[in-house]
Amino acid sequence: MMKKTLMGLLAAALCGGVAQAEPLKIGYSDWPGWVAWEVAIQKGWFKEAGVDVQFEWFEYVPSMEAFAAGKLDAVCMTNGDALVTGATGAPSKTILINDFSNGNDMIVGQPGIEKLQDLKGKKVGVEVGFVDHLLLLKGLQAVGMKESDVELVNVPTGETPKALASGDVAAIGAWQPNSGQALKAVPGSKPIYTSKDVPGLIYDVLAVSPASLSAHPEEWKKIAQVWYKVVDYFYDPATHDDAVKIMASRVNLSPEEYAKFVSGTKILKLDEAKKVFKKGEGLDSVYGSNVVVDEFNVSNKVYDKPQPTADYIAPAITDSL
């Protein structure tokens, strides 16, 4: 199963050390909330802030493998995957919450599938143990159904558009750009449940190795300050289009194409992020979200034992801004 493959890759990547390179190295990938870092990179804002940092572009899973191998000081990943990576022996501290998924993760149904209830007894393709499996479960729960009411088919997220197009499954679960590709591949298909229906289930964060955070607290604070300069630039009506243009260029899409991905990602302003960093049991707190994801990971044997979820969260830098 893919979840075991991921665990194996991460475990194999561990080399027992943490890179202490100069500049600080951050791995990022094509999720819009992380692509936004590109604004600061292209504007030269890290140099202006006096912090030496190098962003390295990856596919998502390889970025976590590189972090686990000690080749990066930090990586952009979901709060749930921070737990997975930590369970393999590469713990991290979330110092910054970029965004939460606000529709970009979705369950896409074949033509004629209008709602989750229509999936009863049918096959659904998801990458078992990953966030959109969790999204599907939350959706089924919301309409009074159980996981056993559908037949799960384990499909790597990158192959979900092909799976939907094949007609072998009644629906797929995927995040952008795969979910959008599935919608294009099957005319008449539609989202029947998305992360917008359950905000806070999937947070996207900057996770830093504890050793690097301890050794370079002032540098990480400067990096966080630059991030909120990016956020301000993104939300300023006078510069928003330029921000989207820069983000689109990073993933080789037109600004018009990329704008719809951006709307499915709720990039958090500083005051909003501070609220998410407050302890709470609900999904409006990253503490509560971590507990939900941890229970999902254990129940699906992504890892065996519950993680100390609060230990992964370090709000001090954000709170100090």
PDB file of C-alpha atoms in Angstrom:
ATOM      1  CA  MET A   1       0.000   0.000   0.000  1.00  0.00           C
ATOM      2  CA  MET A   2       1.170   3.516  -0.759  1.00  0.00           C
ATOM      3  CA  LYS A   3       1.107   4.579   2.869  1.00  0.00           C
ATOM      4  CA  LYS A   4       3.582   1.835   3.659  1.00  0.00           C
ATOM      5  CA  THR A   5       5.667   2.872   0.660  1.00  0.00           C
ATOM      6  CA  LEU A   6       5.807   6.411   1.966  1.00  0.00           C
ATOM      7  CA  MET A   7       6.733   5.223   5.434  1.00  0.00           C
ATOM      8  CA  GLY A   8       9.416   2.995   3.976  1.00  0.00           C
ATOM      9  CA  LEU A   9      10.861   5.766   1.856  1.00  0.00           C
ATOM     10  CA  LEU A  10      10.957   8.146   4.769  1.00  0.00           C
ATOM     11  CA  ALA A  11      12.513   5.585   7.061  1.00  0.00           C
ATOM     12  CA  ALA A  12      15.109   4.665   4.460  1.00  0.00           C
ATOM     13  CA  ALA A  13      15.925   8.306   3.964  1.00  0.00           C
ATOM     14  CA  LEU A  14      16.820   8.806   7.592  1.00  0.00           C
ATOM     15  CA  CYS A  15      20.537   9.082   8.055  1.00  0.00           C
ATOM     16  CA  GLY A  16      20.660  10.036  11.705  1.00  0.00           C
ATOM     17  CA  GLY A  17      21.723  13.630  11.278  1.00  0.00           C
ATOM     18  CA  VAL A  18      20.300  17.080  10.669  1.00  0.00           C
ATOM     19  CA  ALA A  19      21.769  19.279   8.030  1.00  0.00           C
ATOM     20  CA  GLN A  20      23.304  22.406   9.460  1.00  0.00           C
ATOM     21  CA  ALA A  21      24.026  24.007   6.179  1.00  0.00           C
ATOM     22  CA  GLU A  22      24.396  27.661   5.399  1.00  0.00           C
ATOM     23  CA  PRO A  23      22.186  29.022   4.010  1.00  0.00           C
ATOM     24  CA  LEU A  24      19.151  27.590   5.736  1.00  0.00           C
ATOM     25  CA  LYS A  25      17.487  25.203   3.312  1.00  0.00           C
ATOM     26  CA  ILE A  26      13.714  24.957   2.886  1.00  0.00           C
ATOM     27  CA  GLY A  27      11.953  22.446   0.650  1.00  0.00           C
ATOM     28  CA  TYR A  28       8.751  23.547  -1.046  1.00  0.00           C
ATOM     29  CA  SER A  29       6.401  22.142  -3.667  1.00  0.00           C
ATOM     30  CA  ASP A  30       3.424  23.062  -5.822  1.00  0.00           C
ATOM     31  CA  TRP A  31       0.673  23.684  -3.259  1.00  0.00           C
ATOM     32  CA  PRO A  32      -0.496  27.324  -3.711  1.00  0.00           C
ATOM     33  CA  GLY A  33       0.107  28.226  -0.063  1.00  0.00           C
ATOM     34  CA  TRP A  34       3.734  27.247  -0.486  1.00  0.00           C
ATOM     35  CA  VAL A  35       4.196  28.510  -4.011  1.00  0.00           C
ATOM     36  CA  ALA A  36       3.511  31.959  -2.515  1.00  0.00           C
ATOM     37  CA  TRP A  37       7.041  31.855  -1.062  1.00  0.00           C
ATOM     38  CA  GLU A  38       8.101  32.475  -4.665  1.00  0.00           C
ATOM     39  CA  VAL A  39       7.029  36.116  -4.295  1.00  0.00           C
ATOM     40  CA  ALA A  40       9.656  36.686  -1.615  1.00  0.00           C
ATOM     41  CA  ILE A  41      12.255  34.737  -3.565  1.00  0.00           C
ATOM     42  CA  GLN A  42      11.766  36.738  -6.755  1.00  0.00           C
ATOM     43  CA  LYS A  43      11.495  40.066  -4.931  1.00  0.00           C
ATOM     44  CA  GLY A  44      14.727  39.504  -3.022  1.00  0.00           C
ATOM     45  CA  TRP A  45      13.014  39.997   0.329  1.00  0.00           C
ATOM     46  CA  PHE A  46      15.102  37.478   2.238  1.00  0.00           C
ATOM     47  CA  LYS A  47      18.291  39.366   1.356  1.00  0.00           C
ATOM     48  CA  GLU A  48      16.603  42.608   2.407  1.00  0.00           C
ATOM     49  CA  ALA A  49      15.694  40.978   5.724  1.00  0.00           C
ATOM     50  CA  GLY A  50      19.276  39.895   6.262  1.00  0.00           C
ATOM     51  CA  VAL A  51      18.652  36.172   6.341  1.00  0.00           C
ATOM     52  CA  ASP A  52      20.495  33.668   4.197  1.00  0.00           C
ATOM     53  CA  VAL A  53      17.968  31.109   3.003  1.00  0.00           C
ATOM     54  CA  GLN A  54      17.772  28.801   0.026  1.00  0.00           C
ATOM     55  CA  PHE A  55      14.451  27.391  -1.211  1.00  0.00           C
ATOM     56  CA  GLU A  56      14.656  24.064  -3.029  1.00  0.00           C
ATOM     57  CA  TRP A  57      11.840  22.946  -5.358  1.00  0.00           C
ATOM     58  CA  PHE A  58      10.600  19.372  -5.048  1.00  0.00           C
ATOM     59  CA  GLU A  59       7.735  17.047  -5.771  1.00  0.00           C
ATOM     60  CA  TYR A  60       5.808  16.794  -2.509  1.00  0.00           C
ATOM     61  CA  VAL A  61       6.804  13.360  -1.187  1.00  0.00           C
ATOM     62  CA  PRO A  62      10.477  13.747  -2.155  1.00  0.00           C
ATOM     63  CA  SER A  63      10.533  17.022  -0.208  1.00  0.00           C
ATOM     64  CA  MET A  64       9.609  15.130   2.944  1.00  0.00           C
ATOM     65  CA  GLU A  65      12.165  12.443   2.158  1.00  0.00           C
ATOM     66  CA  ALA A  66      14.860  15.107   1.820  1.00  0.00           C
ATOM     67  CA  PHE A  67      13.842  16.587   5.172  1.00  0.00           C
ATOM     68  CA  ALA A  68      13.874  13.152   6.785  1.00  0.00           C
ATOM     69  CA  ALA A  69      17.350  12.573   5.363  1.00  0.00           C
ATOM     70  CA  GLY A  70      18.626  15.734   7.020  1.00  0.00           C
ATOM     71  CA  LYS A  71      19.170  17.525   3.717  1.00  0.00           C
ATOM     72  CA  LEU A  72      16.821  20.369   4.619  1.00  0.00           C
ATOM     73  CA  ASP A  73      16.363  22.559   7.664  1.00  0.00           C
ATOM     74  CA  ALA A  74      12.635  22.797   7.023  1.00  0.00           C
ATOM     75  CA  VAL A  75       9.957  21.596   4.671  1.00  0.00           C
ATOM     76  CA  CYS A  76       6.502  22.731   3.624  1.00  0.00           C
ATOM     77  CA  MET A  77       4.006  19.976   4.386  1.00  0.00           C
ATOM     78  CA  THR A  78       0.575  19.390   5.874  1.00  0.00           C
ATOM     79  CA  ASN A  79       0.152  19.152   9.615  1.00  0.00           C
ATOM     80  CA  GLY A  80      -0.835  15.507   9.159  1.00  0.00           C
ATOM     81  CA  ASP A  81       2.265  14.657   7.156  1.00  0.00           C
ATOM     82  CA  ALA A  82       4.395  16.364   9.792  1.00  0.00           C
ATOM     83  CA  LEU A  83       3.101  13.666  12.153  1.00  0.00           C
ATOM     84  CA  VAL A  84       3.865  10.931   9.613  1.00  0.00           C
ATOM     85  CA  THR A  85       7.372  12.225   9.054  1.00  0.00           C
ATOM     86  CA  GLY A  86       7.896  12.511  12.783  1.00  0.00           C
ATOM     87  CA  ALA A  87       6.706   8.948  13.341  1.00  0.00           C
ATOM     88  CA  THR A  88       9.582   7.754  11.147  1.00  0.00           C
ATOM     89  CA  GLY A  89      12.073   9.521  13.400  1.00  0.00           C
ATOM     90  CA  ALA A  90      12.256  12.965  11.773  1.00  0.00           C
ATOM     91  CA  PRO A  91      10.330  15.223  14.170  1.00  0.00           C
ATOM     92  CA  SER A  92       9.622  18.848  13.365  1.00  0.00           C
ATOM     93  CA  LYS A  93       8.217  22.010  14.845  1.00  0.00           C
ATOM     94  CA  THR A  94       5.486  23.932  13.063  1.00  0.00           C
ATOM     95  CA  ILE A  95       6.479  27.569  13.432  1.00  0.00           C
ATOM     96  CA  LEU A  96       4.231  29.033  10.747  1.00  0.00           C
ATOM     97  CA  ILE A  97       0.829  28.117   9.310  1.00  0.00           C
ATOM     98  CA  ASN A  98       0.617  29.153   5.684  1.00  0.00           C
ATOM     99  CA  ASP A  99      -2.992  28.243   4.959  1.00  0.00           C
ATOM    100  CA  PHE A 100      -5.734  25.693   5.145  1.00  0.00           C
ATOM    101  CA  SER A 101      -7.204  23.834   2.211  1.00  0.00           C
ATOM    102  CA  ASN A 102     -10.409  25.616   1.247  1.00  0.00           C
ATOM    103  CA  GLY A 103     -11.704  23.534  -1.626  1.00  0.00           C
ATOM    104  CA  ASN A 104      -8.600  22.396  -3.482  1.00  0.00           C
ATOM    105  CA  ASP A 105      -8.923  18.926  -1.946  1.00  0.00           C
ATOM    106  CA  MET A 106     -12.069  17.287  -3.291  1.00  0.00           C
ATOM    107  CA  ILE A 107     -14.066  14.149  -3.913  1.00  0.00           C
ATOM    108  CA  VAL A 108     -14.907  14.161  -7.617  1.00  0.00           C
ATOM    109  CA  GLY A 109     -17.845  12.036  -8.777  1.00  0.00           C
ATOM    110  CA  GLN A 110     -18.544  10.573 -12.198  1.00  0.00           C
ATOM    111  CA  PRO A 111     -21.421  12.069 -14.225  1.00  0.00           C
ATOM    112  CA  GLY A 112     -24.617  11.090 -12.449  1.00  0.00           C
ATOM    113  CA  ILE A 113     -22.988  11.042  -9.017  1.00  0.00           C
ATOM    114  CA  GLU A 114     -24.564  14.078  -7.437  1.00  0.00           C
ATOM    115  CA  LYS A 115     -23.844  13.559  -3.735  1.00  0.00           C
ATOM    116  CA  LEU A 116     -21.889  11.343  -1.364  1.00  0.00           C
ATOM    117  CA  GLN A 117     -24.914   9.143  -0.719  1.00  0.00           C
ATOM    118  CA  ASP A 118     -24.794   8.121  -4.385  1.00  0.00           C
ATOM    119  CA  LEU A 119     -21.488   6.347  -3.681  1.00  0.00           C
ATOM    120  CA  LYS A 120     -23.093   3.659  -1.502  1.00  0.00           C
ATOM    121  CA  GLY A 121     -21.791   0.272  -2.618  1.00  0.00           C
ATOM    122  CA  LYS A 122     -19.546   1.834  -5.270  1.00  0.00           C
ATOM    123  CA  LYS A 123     -15.767   2.057  -5.750  1.00  0.00           C
ATOM    124  CA  VAL A 124     -13.922   5.205  -4.732  1.00  0.00           C
ATOM    125  CA  GLY A 125     -10.279   5.755  -5.706  1.00  0.00           C
ATOM    126  CA  VAL A 126      -8.145   7.465  -3.074  1.00  0.00           C
ATOM    127  CA  GLU A 127      -4.573   7.219  -1.888  1.00  0.00           C
ATOM    128  CA  VAL A 128      -5.252   5.246   1.268  1.00  0.00           C
ATOM    129  CA  GLY A 129      -3.822   6.857   4.368  1.00  0.00           C
ATOM    130  CA  PHE A 130      -3.451  10.290   2.782  1.00  0.00           C
ATOM    131  CA  VAL A 131      -5.400  13.453   3.435  1.00  0.00           C
ATOM    132  CA  ASP A 132      -8.089  12.915   0.838  1.00  0.00           C
ATOM    133  CA  HIS A 133      -8.888   9.513   2.336  1.00  0.00           C
ATOM    134  CA  LEU A 134      -9.474  11.433   5.568  1.00  0.00           C
ATOM    135  CA  LEU A 135     -11.552  13.997   3.664  1.00  0.00           C
ATOM    136  CA  LEU A 136     -13.722  11.216   2.242  1.00  0.00           C
ATOM    137  CA  LEU A 137     -14.275   9.740   5.701  1.00  0.00           C
ATOM    138  CA  LYS A 138     -15.276  13.115   7.107  1.00  0.00           C
ATOM    139  CA  GLY A 139     -17.728  13.567   4.253  1.00  0.00           C
ATOM    140  CA  LEU A 140     -19.263  10.137   4.688  1.00  0.00           C
ATOM    141  CA  GLN A 141     -19.562  10.755   8.414  1.00  0.00           C
ATOM    142  CA  ALA A 142     -21.306  14.065   7.749  1.00  0.00           C
ATOM    143  CA  VAL A 143     -24.045  12.333   5.754  1.00  0.00           C
ATOM    144  CA  GLY A 144     -24.463   9.395   8.144  1.00  0.00           C
ATOM    145  CA  MET A 145     -22.428   6.877   6.170  1.00  0.00           C
ATOM    146  CA  LYS A 146     -19.452   4.703   7.106  1.00  0.00           C
ATOM    147  CA  GLU A 147     -16.263   3.786   5.275  1.00  0.00           C
ATOM    148  CA  SER A 148     -17.673   0.297   4.789  1.00  0.00           C
ATOM    149  CA  ASP A 149     -20.546   1.776   2.761  1.00  0.00           C
ATOM    150  CA  VAL A 150     -18.104   2.288  -0.128  1.00  0.00           C
ATOM    151  CA  GLU A 151     -15.340   0.158  -1.625  1.00  0.00           C
ATOM    152  CA  LEU A 152     -11.981   1.901  -1.350  1.00  0.00           C
ATOM    153  CA  VAL A 153      -9.533   1.448  -4.195  1.00  0.00           C
ATOM    154  CA  ASN A 154      -5.985   2.516  -3.389  1.00  0.00           C
ATOM    155  CA  VAL A 155      -4.877   4.913  -6.149  1.00  0.00           C
ATOM    156  CA  PRO A 156      -1.798   7.157  -5.973  1.00  0.00           C
ATOM    157  CA  THR A 157      -2.999  10.741  -6.074  1.00  0.00           C
ATOM    158  CA  GLY A 158      -1.126  11.457  -9.298  1.00  0.00           C
ATOM    159  CA  GLU A 159      -3.047   8.660 -11.024  1.00  0.00           C
ATOM    160  CA  THR A 160      -6.526   9.641  -9.864  1.00  0.00           C
ATOM    161  CA  PRO A 161      -7.413  11.553 -13.077  1.00  0.00           C
ATOM    162  CA  LYS A 162      -6.652   8.424 -15.109  1.00  0.00           C
ATOM    163  CA  ALA A 163      -8.627   6.276 -12.672  1.00  0.00           C
ATOM    164  CA  LEU A 164     -11.703   8.472 -13.013  1.00  0.00           C
ATOM    165  CA  ALA A 165     -11.354   8.583 -16.784  1.00  0.00           C
ATOM    166  CA  SER A 166     -11.135   4.783 -16.933  1.00  0.00           C
ATOM    167  CA  GLY A 167     -14.615   4.468 -15.460  1.00  0.00           C
ATOM    168  CA  ASP A 168     -13.387   1.860 -12.990  1.00  0.00           C
ATOM    169  CA  VAL A 169     -14.342   4.001 -10.014  1.00  0.00           C
ATOM    170  CA  ALA A 170     -17.417   6.087  -9.256  1.00  0.00           C
ATOM    171  CA  ALA A 171     -15.352   8.858  -7.668  1.00  0.00           C
ATOM    172  CA  ILE A 172     -11.833   9.843  -6.731  1.00  0.00           C
ATOM    173  CA  GLY A 173     -10.306  11.897  -3.948  1.00  0.00           C
ATOM    174  CA  ALA A 174      -7.438  14.231  -4.848  1.00  0.00           C
ATOM    175  CA  TRP A 175      -5.959  17.669  -4.364  1.00  0.00           C
ATOM    176  CA  GLN A 176      -5.161  20.241  -7.011  1.00  0.00           C
ATOM    177  CA  PRO A 177      -3.879  20.044  -9.670  1.00  0.00           C
ATOM    178  CA  ASN A 178      -4.925  16.353  -9.849  1.00  0.00           C
ATOM    179  CA  SER A 179      -8.538  17.019  -8.914  1.00  0.00           C
ATOM    180  CA  GLY A 180      -8.780  19.674 -11.615  1.00  0.00           C
ATOM    181  CA  GLN A 181      -7.229  17.334 -14.148  1.00  0.00           C
ATOM    182  CA  ALA A 182      -9.829  14.695 -13.233  1.00  0.00           C
ATOM    183  CA  LEU A 183     -12.616  17.199 -13.784  1.00  0.00           C
ATOM    184  CA  LYS A 184     -11.209  18.042 -17.215  1.00  0.00           C
ATOM    185  CA  ALA A 185     -10.688  14.398 -18.125  1.00  0.00           C
ATOM    186  CA  VAL A 186     -14.312  13.410 -17.500  1.00  0.00           C
ATOM    187  CA  PRO A 187     -16.877  15.871 -18.871  1.00  0.00           C
ATOM    188  CA  GLY A 188     -19.853  16.073 -16.554  1.00  0.00           C
ATOM    189  CA  SER A 189     -17.917  15.013 -13.468  1.00  0.00           C
ATOM    190  CA  LYS A 190     -18.223  17.300 -10.467  1.00  0.00           C
ATOM    191  CA  PRO A 191     -16.952  17.886  -6.923  1.00  0.00           C
ATOM    192  CA  ILE A 192     -19.390  16.356  -4.452  1.00  0.00           C
ATOM    193  CA  TYR A 193     -17.439  17.166  -1.273  1.00  0.00           C
ATOM    194  CA  THR A 194     -14.426  19.403  -0.744  1.00  0.00           C
ATOM    195  CA  SER A 195     -12.148  20.690   1.968  1.00  0.00           C
ATOM    196  CA  LYS A 196     -14.227  23.868   1.927  1.00  0.00           C
ATOM    197  CA  ASP A 197     -16.914  21.787   3.669  1.00  0.00           C
ATOM    198  CA  VAL A 198     -14.570  21.013   6.542  1.00  0.00           C
ATOM    199  CA  PRO A 199     -12.155  23.946   7.012  1.00  0.00           C
ATOM    200  CA  GLY A 200      -9.196  23.228   9.266  1.00  0.00           C
ATOM    201  CA  LEU A 201      -8.984  19.539   8.471  1.00  0.00           C
ATOM    202  CA  ILE A 202      -5.881  20.145   6.367  1.00  0.00           C
ATOM    203  CA  TYR A 203      -3.433  22.852   7.459  1.00  0.00           C
ATOM    204  CA  ASP A 204      -0.333  23.597   5.409  1.00  0.00           C
ATOM    205  CA  VAL A 205       2.660  24.597   7.460  1.00  0.00           C
ATOM    206  CA  LEU A 206       6.367  25.346   7.626  1.00  0.00           C
ATOM    207  CA  ALA A 207       7.880  22.530   9.686  1.00  0.00           C
ATOM    208  CA  VAL A 208      11.406  23.111  10.982  1.00  0.00           C
ATOM    209  CA  SER A 209      13.838  20.608  12.398  1.00  0.00           C
ATOM    210  CA  PRO A 210      14.145  21.109  16.166  1.00  0.00           C
ATOM    211  CA  ALA A 211      17.937  21.336  15.891  1.00  0.00           C
ATOM    212  CA  SER A 212      17.827  24.106  13.281  1.00  0.00           C
ATOM    213  CA  LEU A 213      15.148  26.014  15.179  1.00  0.00           C
ATOM    214  CA  SER A 214      17.218  25.846  18.358  1.00  0.00           C
ATOM    215  CA  ALA A 215      20.389  26.940  16.587  1.00  0.00           C
ATOM    216  CA  HIS A 216      18.867  29.748  14.488  1.00  0.00           C
ATOM    217  CA  PRO A 217      15.822  31.229  16.240  1.00  0.00           C
ATOM    218  CA  GLU A 218      16.417  34.780  14.993  1.00  0.00           C
ATOM    219  CA  GLU A 219      16.835  33.633  11.391  1.00  0.00           C
ATOM    220  CA  TRP A 220      13.582  31.689  11.536  1.00  0.00           C
ATOM    221  CA  LYS A 221      11.836  34.720  12.957  1.00  0.00           C
ATOM    222  CA  LYS A 222      13.088  36.800  10.025  1.00  0.00           C
ATOM    223  CA  ILE A 223      11.803  34.159   7.615  1.00  0.00           C
ATOM    224  CA  ALA A 224       8.378  34.312   9.279  1.00  0.00           C
ATOM    225  CA  GLN A 225       8.421  38.102   9.011  1.00  0.00           C
ATOM    226  CA  VAL A 226       9.127  37.818   5.293  1.00  0.00           C
ATOM    227  CA  TRP A 227       6.226  35.390   4.935  1.00  0.00           C
ATOM    228  CA  TYR A 228       3.775  37.941   6.291  1.00  0.00           C
ATOM    229  CA  LYS A 229       5.205  40.503   3.886  1.00  0.00           C
ATOM    230  CA  VAL A 230       4.215  38.003   1.183  1.00  0.00           C
ATOM    231  CA  VAL A 231       0.741  37.646   2.687  1.00  0.00           C
ATOM    232  CA  ASP A 232       0.272  41.422   2.754  1.00  0.00           C
ATOM    233  CA  TYR A 233       1.401  41.648  -0.871  1.00  0.00           C
ATOM    234  CA  PHE A 234      -1.000  38.856  -1.821  1.00  0.00           C
ATOM    235  CA  TYR A 235      -4.013  40.514  -0.195  1.00  0.00           C
ATOM    236  CA  ASP A 236      -3.247  44.085  -1.273  1.00  0.00           C
ATOM    237  CA  PRO A 237      -5.594  44.818  -4.222  1.00  0.00           C
ATOM    238  CA  ALA A 238      -2.828  46.862  -5.798  1.00  0.00           C
ATOM    239  CA  THR A 239      -0.360  43.964  -5.882  1.00  0.00           C
ATOM    240  CA  HIS A 240      -2.552  40.843  -5.770  1.00  0.00           C
ATOM    241  CA  ASP A 241      -2.422  40.245  -9.507  1.00  0.00           C
ATOM    242  CA  ASP A 242       1.363  40.505  -9.515  1.00  0.00           C
ATOM    243  CA  ALA A 243       1.551  37.961  -6.681  1.00  0.00           C
ATOM    244  CA  VAL A 244      -0.639  35.521  -8.615  1.00  0.00           C
ATOM    245  CA  LYS A 245       1.417  36.117 -11.769  1.00  0.00           C
ATOM    246  CA  ILE A 246       4.609  35.227  -9.899  1.00  0.00           C
ATOM    247  CA  MET A 247       3.010  32.136  -8.357  1.00  0.00           C
ATOM    248  CA  ALA A 248       1.658  30.992 -11.721  1.00  0.00           C
ATOM    249  CA  SER A 249       5.061  31.348 -13.331  1.00  0.00           C
ATOM    250  CA  ARG A 250       6.556  28.951 -10.775  1.00  0.00           C
ATOM    251  CA  VAL A 251       4.247  26.145 -11.950  1.00  0.00           C
ATOM    252  CA  ASN A 252       4.153  27.118 -15.633  1.00  0.00           C
ATOM    253  CA  LEU A 253       0.509  28.101 -15.722  1.00  0.00           C
ATOM    254  CA  SER A 254      -1.172  31.294 -16.883  1.00  0.00           C
ATOM    255  CA  PRO A 255      -2.314  33.678 -14.125  1.00  0.00           C
ATOM    256  CA  GLU A 256      -5.901  33.064 -15.244  1.00  0.00           C
ATOM    257  CA  GLU A 257      -5.537  29.296 -14.831  1.00  0.00           C
ATOM    258  CA  TYR A 258      -3.786  29.663 -11.528  1.00  0.00           C
ATOM    259  CA  ALA A 259      -6.311  32.041  -9.985  1.00  0.00           C
ATOM    260  CA  LYS A 260      -8.833  29.232  -9.446  1.00  0.00           C
ATOM    261  CA  PHE A 261      -6.280  27.190  -7.500  1.00  0.00           C
ATOM    262  CA  VAL A 262      -5.557  30.179  -5.309  1.00  0.00           C
ATOM    263  CA  SER A 263      -9.203  30.548  -4.365  1.00  0.00           C
ATOM    264  CA  GLY A 264      -9.219  26.976  -3.024  1.00  0.00           C
ATOM    265  CA  THR A 265      -6.453  27.780  -0.574  1.00  0.00           C
ATOM    266  CA  LYS A 266      -7.149  30.077   2.354  1.00  0.00           C
ATOM    267  CA  ILE A 267      -3.854  31.849   2.969  1.00  0.00           C
ATOM    268  CA  LEU A 268      -3.917  33.028   6.564  1.00  0.00           C
ATOM    269  CA  LYS A 269      -3.225  36.581   7.615  1.00  0.00           C
ATOM    270  CA  LEU A 270      -1.144  37.023  10.756  1.00  0.00           C
ATOM    271  CA  ASP A 271      -4.083  37.576  13.099  1.00  0.00           C
ATOM    272  CA  GLU A 272      -5.844  34.531  11.627  1.00  0.00           C
ATOM    273  CA  ALA A 273      -2.757  32.352  12.054  1.00  0.00           C
ATOM    274  CA  LYS A 274      -2.402  33.446  15.676  1.00  0.00           C
ATOM    275  CA  LYS A 275      -5.963  32.257  16.339  1.00  0.00           C
ATOM    276  CA  VAL A 276      -5.237  28.881  14.739  1.00  0.00           C
ATOM    277  CA  PHE A 277      -2.166  28.540  16.964  1.00  0.00           C
ATOM    278  CA  LYS A 278      -4.296  28.847  20.115  1.00  0.00           C
ATOM    279  CA  LYS A 279      -4.974  25.554  21.881  1.00  0.00           C
ATOM    280  CA  GLY A 280      -8.384  24.074  21.186  1.00  0.00           C
ATOM    281  CA  GLU A 281     -10.137  20.816  20.425  1.00  0.00           C
ATOM    282  CA  GLY A 282     -11.857  21.822  17.205  1.00  0.00           C
ATOM    283  CA  LEU A 283     -10.553  22.093  13.676  1.00  0.00           C
ATOM    284  CA  ASP A 284     -10.194  25.855  14.066  1.00  0.00           C
ATOM    285  CA  SER A 285      -7.064  25.065  16.114  1.00  0.00           C
ATOM    286  CA  VAL A 286      -4.044  23.275  14.702  1.00  0.00           C
ATOM    287  CA  TYR A 287      -3.887  21.435  18.044  1.00  0.00           C
ATOM    288  CA  GLY A 288      -7.365  20.009  17.510  1.00  0.00           C
ATOM    289  CA  SER A 289      -6.680  19.266  13.850  1.00  0.00           C
ATOM    290  CA  ASN A 290      -3.523  17.365  14.783  1.00  0.00           C
ATOM    291  CA  VAL A 291      -5.493  15.142  17.153  1.00  0.00           C
ATOM    292  CA  VAL A 292      -8.058  14.303  14.454  1.00  0.00           C
ATOM    293  CA  VAL A 293      -5.353  13.479  11.912  1.00  0.00           C
ATOM    294  CA  ASP A 294      -3.350  11.465  14.447  1.00  0.00           C
ATOM    295  CA  GLU A 295      -6.371   9.294  15.216  1.00  0.00           C
ATOM    296  CA  PHE A 296      -6.889   8.763  11.478  1.00  0.00           C
ATOM    297  CA  ASN A 297      -3.234   7.841  10.955  1.00  0.00           C
ATOM    298  CA  VAL A 298      -3.229   5.306  13.771  1.00  0.00           C
ATOM    299  CA  SER A 299      -6.556   3.750  12.798  1.00  0.00           C
ATOM    300  CA  ASN A 300      -5.333   3.348   9.207  1.00  0.00           C
ATOM    301  CA  LYS A 301      -1.961   1.991  10.386  1.00  0.00           C
ATOM    302  CA  VAL A 302      -0.025   4.790   8.735  1.00  0.00           C
ATOM    303  CA  TYR A 303       1.955   4.468  11.968  1.00  0.00           C
ATOM    304  CA  ASP A 304       1.431   2.321  15.016  1.00  0.00           C
ATOM    305  CA  LYS A 305       1.376   4.586  18.068  1.00  0.00           C
ATOM    306  CA  PRO A 306      -0.270   7.962  18.669  1.00  0.00           C
ATOM    307  CA  GLN A 307       2.090  10.892  18.297  1.00  0.00           C
ATOM    308  CA  PRO A 308       2.574  13.621  20.931  1.00  0.00           C
ATOM    309  CA  THR A 309       0.694  15.995  18.665  1.00  0.00           C
ATOM    310  CA  ALA A 310       1.183  19.163  20.711  1.00  0.00           C
ATOM    311  CA  ASP A 311       4.954  18.687  20.627  1.00  0.00           C
ATOM    312  CA  TYR A 312       4.909  19.334  16.898  1.00  0.00           C
ATOM    313  CA  ILE A 313       3.568  22.849  17.357  1.00  0.00           C
ATOM    314  CA  ALA A 314       5.750  25.853  18.213  1.00  0.00           C
ATOM    315  CA  PRO A 315       3.676  29.039  18.131  1.00  0.00           C
ATOM    316  CA  ALA A 316       6.239  31.333  19.777  1.00  0.00           C
ATOM    317  CA  ILE A 317       7.647  32.874  16.604  1.00  0.00           C
ATOM    318  CA  THR A 318       4.243  33.638  15.084  1.00  0.00           C
ATOM    319  CA  ASP A 319       2.990  34.937  18.424  1.00  0.00           C
ATOM    320  CA  SER A 320       5.973  37.281  18.648  1.00  0.00           C
ATOM    321  CA  LEU A 321       5.184  39.018  15.358  1.00  0.00           C
TER     322      LEU A 321
END
